[in-house]
PDB file of C-alpha atoms in Angstrom:
ATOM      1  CA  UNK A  60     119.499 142.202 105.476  1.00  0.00           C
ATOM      2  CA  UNK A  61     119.148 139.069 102.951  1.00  0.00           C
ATOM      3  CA  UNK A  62     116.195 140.828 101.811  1.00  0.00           C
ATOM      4  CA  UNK A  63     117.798 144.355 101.424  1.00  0.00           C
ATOM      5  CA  UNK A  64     120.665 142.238  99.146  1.00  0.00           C
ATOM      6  CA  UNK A  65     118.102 140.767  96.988  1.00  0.00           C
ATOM      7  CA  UNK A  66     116.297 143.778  96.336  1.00  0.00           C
ATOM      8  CA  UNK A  67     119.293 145.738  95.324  1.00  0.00           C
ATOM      9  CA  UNK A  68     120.065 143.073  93.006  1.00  0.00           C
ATOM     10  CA  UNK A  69     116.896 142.677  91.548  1.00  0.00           C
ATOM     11  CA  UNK A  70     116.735 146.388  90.631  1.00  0.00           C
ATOM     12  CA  UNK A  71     119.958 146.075  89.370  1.00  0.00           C
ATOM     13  CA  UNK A  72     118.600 143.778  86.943  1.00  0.00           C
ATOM     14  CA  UNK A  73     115.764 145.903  86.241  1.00  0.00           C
ATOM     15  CA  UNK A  74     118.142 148.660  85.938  1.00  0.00           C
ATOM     16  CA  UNK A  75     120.084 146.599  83.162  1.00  0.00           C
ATOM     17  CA  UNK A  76     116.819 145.804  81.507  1.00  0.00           C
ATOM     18  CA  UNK A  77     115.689 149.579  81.814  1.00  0.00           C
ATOM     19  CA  UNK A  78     119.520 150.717  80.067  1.00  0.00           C
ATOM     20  CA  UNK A  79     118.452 148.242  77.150  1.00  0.00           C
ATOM     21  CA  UNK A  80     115.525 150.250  76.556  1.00  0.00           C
ATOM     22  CA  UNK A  81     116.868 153.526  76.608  1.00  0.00           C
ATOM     23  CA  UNK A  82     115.286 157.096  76.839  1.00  0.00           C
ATOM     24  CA  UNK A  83     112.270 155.990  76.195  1.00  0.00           C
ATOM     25  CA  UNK A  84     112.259 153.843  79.568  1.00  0.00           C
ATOM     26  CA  UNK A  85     114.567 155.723  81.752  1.00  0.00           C
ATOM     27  CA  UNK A  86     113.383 159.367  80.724  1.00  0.00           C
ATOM     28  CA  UNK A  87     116.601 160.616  81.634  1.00  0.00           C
ATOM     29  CA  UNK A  88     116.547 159.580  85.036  1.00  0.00           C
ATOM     30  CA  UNK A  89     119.283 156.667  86.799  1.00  0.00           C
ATOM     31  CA  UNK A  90     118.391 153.600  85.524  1.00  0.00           C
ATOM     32  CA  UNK A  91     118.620 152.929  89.353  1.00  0.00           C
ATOM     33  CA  UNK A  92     115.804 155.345  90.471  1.00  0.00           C
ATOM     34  CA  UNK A  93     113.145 153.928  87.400  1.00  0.00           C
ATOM     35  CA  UNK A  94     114.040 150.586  88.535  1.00  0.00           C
ATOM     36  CA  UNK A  95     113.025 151.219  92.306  1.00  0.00           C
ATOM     37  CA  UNK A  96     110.051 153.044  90.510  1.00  0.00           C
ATOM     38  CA  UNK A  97     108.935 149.443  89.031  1.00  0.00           C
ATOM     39  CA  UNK A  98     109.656 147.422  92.497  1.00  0.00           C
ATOM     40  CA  UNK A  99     107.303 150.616  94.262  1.00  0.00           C
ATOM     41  CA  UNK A 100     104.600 149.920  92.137  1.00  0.00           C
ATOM     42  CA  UNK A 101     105.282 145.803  92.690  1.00  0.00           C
ATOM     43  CA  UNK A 102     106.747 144.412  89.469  1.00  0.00           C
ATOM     44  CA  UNK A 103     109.501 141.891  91.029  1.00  0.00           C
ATOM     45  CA  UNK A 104     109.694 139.748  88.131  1.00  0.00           C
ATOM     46  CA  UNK A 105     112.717 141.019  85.496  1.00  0.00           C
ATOM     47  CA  UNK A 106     111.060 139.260  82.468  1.00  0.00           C
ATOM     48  CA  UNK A 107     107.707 140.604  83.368  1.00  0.00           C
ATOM     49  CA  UNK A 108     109.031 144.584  83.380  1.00  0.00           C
ATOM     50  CA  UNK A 109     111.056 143.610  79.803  1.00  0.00           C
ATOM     51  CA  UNK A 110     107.185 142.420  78.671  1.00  0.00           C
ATOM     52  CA  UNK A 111     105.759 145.722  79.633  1.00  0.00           C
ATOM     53  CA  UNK A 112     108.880 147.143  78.131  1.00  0.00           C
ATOM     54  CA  UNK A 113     108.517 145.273  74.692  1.00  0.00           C
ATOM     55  CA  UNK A 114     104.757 146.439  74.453  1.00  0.00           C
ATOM     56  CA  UNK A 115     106.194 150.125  74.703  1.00  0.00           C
ATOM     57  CA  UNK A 116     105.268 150.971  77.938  1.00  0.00           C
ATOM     58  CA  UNK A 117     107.469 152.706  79.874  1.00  0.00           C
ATOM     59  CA  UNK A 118     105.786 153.930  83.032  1.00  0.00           C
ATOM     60  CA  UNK A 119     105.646 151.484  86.044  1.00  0.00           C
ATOM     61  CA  UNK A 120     102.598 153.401  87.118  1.00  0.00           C
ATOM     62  CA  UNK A 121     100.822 152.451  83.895  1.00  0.00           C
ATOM     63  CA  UNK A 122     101.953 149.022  83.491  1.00  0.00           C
ATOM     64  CA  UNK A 123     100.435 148.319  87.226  1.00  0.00           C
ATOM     65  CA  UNK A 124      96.848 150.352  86.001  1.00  0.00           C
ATOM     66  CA  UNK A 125      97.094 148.244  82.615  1.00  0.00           C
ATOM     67  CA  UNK A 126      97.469 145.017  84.611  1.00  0.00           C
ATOM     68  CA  UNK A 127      94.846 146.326  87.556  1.00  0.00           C
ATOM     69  CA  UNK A 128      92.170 146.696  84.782  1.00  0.00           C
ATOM     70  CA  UNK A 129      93.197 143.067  83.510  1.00  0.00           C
ATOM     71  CA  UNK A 130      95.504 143.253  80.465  1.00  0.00           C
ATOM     72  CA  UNK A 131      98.498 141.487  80.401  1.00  0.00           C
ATOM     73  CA  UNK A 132     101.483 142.650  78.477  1.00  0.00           C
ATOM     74  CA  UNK A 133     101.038 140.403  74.970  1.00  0.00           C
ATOM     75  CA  UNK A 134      97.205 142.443  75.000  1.00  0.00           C
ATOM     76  CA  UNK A 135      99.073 145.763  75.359  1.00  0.00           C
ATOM     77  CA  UNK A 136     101.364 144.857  72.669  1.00  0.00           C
ATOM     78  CA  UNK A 137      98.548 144.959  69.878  1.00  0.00           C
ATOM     79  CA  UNK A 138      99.089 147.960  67.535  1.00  0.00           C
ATOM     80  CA  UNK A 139      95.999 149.998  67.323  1.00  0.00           C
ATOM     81  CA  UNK A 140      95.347 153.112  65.312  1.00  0.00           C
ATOM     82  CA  UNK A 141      92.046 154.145  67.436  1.00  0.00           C
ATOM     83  CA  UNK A 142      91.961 156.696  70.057  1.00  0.00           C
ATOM     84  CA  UNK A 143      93.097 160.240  69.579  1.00  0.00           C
ATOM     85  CA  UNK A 144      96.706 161.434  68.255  1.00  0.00           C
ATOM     86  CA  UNK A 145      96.247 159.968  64.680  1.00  0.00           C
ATOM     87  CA  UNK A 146      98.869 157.550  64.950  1.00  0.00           C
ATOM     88  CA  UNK A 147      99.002 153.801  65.256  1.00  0.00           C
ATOM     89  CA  UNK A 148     101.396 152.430  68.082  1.00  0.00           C
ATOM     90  CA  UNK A 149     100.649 149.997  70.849  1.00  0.00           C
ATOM     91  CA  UNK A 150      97.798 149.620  73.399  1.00  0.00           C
ATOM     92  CA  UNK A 151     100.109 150.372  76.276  1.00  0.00           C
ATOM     93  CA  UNK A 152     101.859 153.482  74.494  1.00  0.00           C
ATOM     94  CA  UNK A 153      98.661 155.058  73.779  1.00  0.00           C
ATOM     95  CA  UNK A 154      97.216 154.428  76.863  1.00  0.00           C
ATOM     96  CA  UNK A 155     100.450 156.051  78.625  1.00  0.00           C
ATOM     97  CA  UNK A 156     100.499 158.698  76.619  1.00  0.00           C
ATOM     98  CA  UNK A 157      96.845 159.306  77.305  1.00  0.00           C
ATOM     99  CA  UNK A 158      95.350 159.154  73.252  1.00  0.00           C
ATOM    100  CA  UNK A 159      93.492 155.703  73.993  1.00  0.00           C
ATOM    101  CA  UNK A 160      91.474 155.101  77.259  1.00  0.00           C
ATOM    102  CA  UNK A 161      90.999 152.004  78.935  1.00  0.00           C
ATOM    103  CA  UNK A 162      88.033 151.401  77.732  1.00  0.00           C
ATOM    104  CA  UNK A 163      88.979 152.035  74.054  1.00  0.00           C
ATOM    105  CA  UNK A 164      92.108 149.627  74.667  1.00  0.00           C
ATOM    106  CA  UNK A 165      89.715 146.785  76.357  1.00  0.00           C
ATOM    107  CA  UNK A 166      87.609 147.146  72.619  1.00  0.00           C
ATOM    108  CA  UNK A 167      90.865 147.495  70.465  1.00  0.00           C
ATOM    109  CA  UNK A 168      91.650 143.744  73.016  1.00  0.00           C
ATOM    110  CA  UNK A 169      87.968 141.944  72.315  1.00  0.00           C
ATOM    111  CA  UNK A 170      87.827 143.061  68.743  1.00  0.00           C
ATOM    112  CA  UNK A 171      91.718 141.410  68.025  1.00  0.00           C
ATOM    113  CA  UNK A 172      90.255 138.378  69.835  1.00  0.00           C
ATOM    114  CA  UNK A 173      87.334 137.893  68.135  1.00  0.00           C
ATOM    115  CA  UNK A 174      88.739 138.761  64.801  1.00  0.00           C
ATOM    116  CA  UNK A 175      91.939 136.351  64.762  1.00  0.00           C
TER     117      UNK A 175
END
């Protein structure tokens, strides 16, 4: 039961964090059911999700294949104008929104690196 309490407060927190956000993170769903969405996909930490949050992405399932393939959220925070779409935005948002592949966003990551 302890643990059932602590993981209704930690998505409340995540909820609360999610609300911050807005649209753009809840989608028009509860912030409740995104929140559980995060803890499925095994994000625990509150200031971790806000990271993914701050580098604009929004979807718990591609935060987790983001972090899988090795970036961490300051990498998917770099603003990039490759990939498809025309438009600059962040690593993670293009990614998500499937204009930049992972590959793409691993170059857009090295070249930053190398170039700062």
């Amino acid at each position: 039961m302890a643990n059932d309490a602590g993981d209704r407060m930690i998505a409340r927190r995540i909820g609360e964090a999610l609300e911050r956000c807005g649209d753009a993170a809840l989608g028009g769903a509860p912030a409740s059911e995104v929140a559980y969405r995060w803890l499925s996909h095994g994000f625990t930490d509150v200031e971790e999700i806000e990271d993914w949050l701050a580098a604009r992405c929004f979807q718990p399932d591609r935060a987790h294949e983001l972090e899988r393939a090795g970036f961490t959220p300051a990498q998917a925070a770099l603003r990039t104008a490759a990939g498809r779409g025309g438009y600059e935005d962040t690593v993670a948002f293009k990614v998500a929104s499937g204009d930049l592949t992972l590959e793409e966003a691993r170059r857009v990551v090295t070249s930053d690196f190398w170039n700062s």
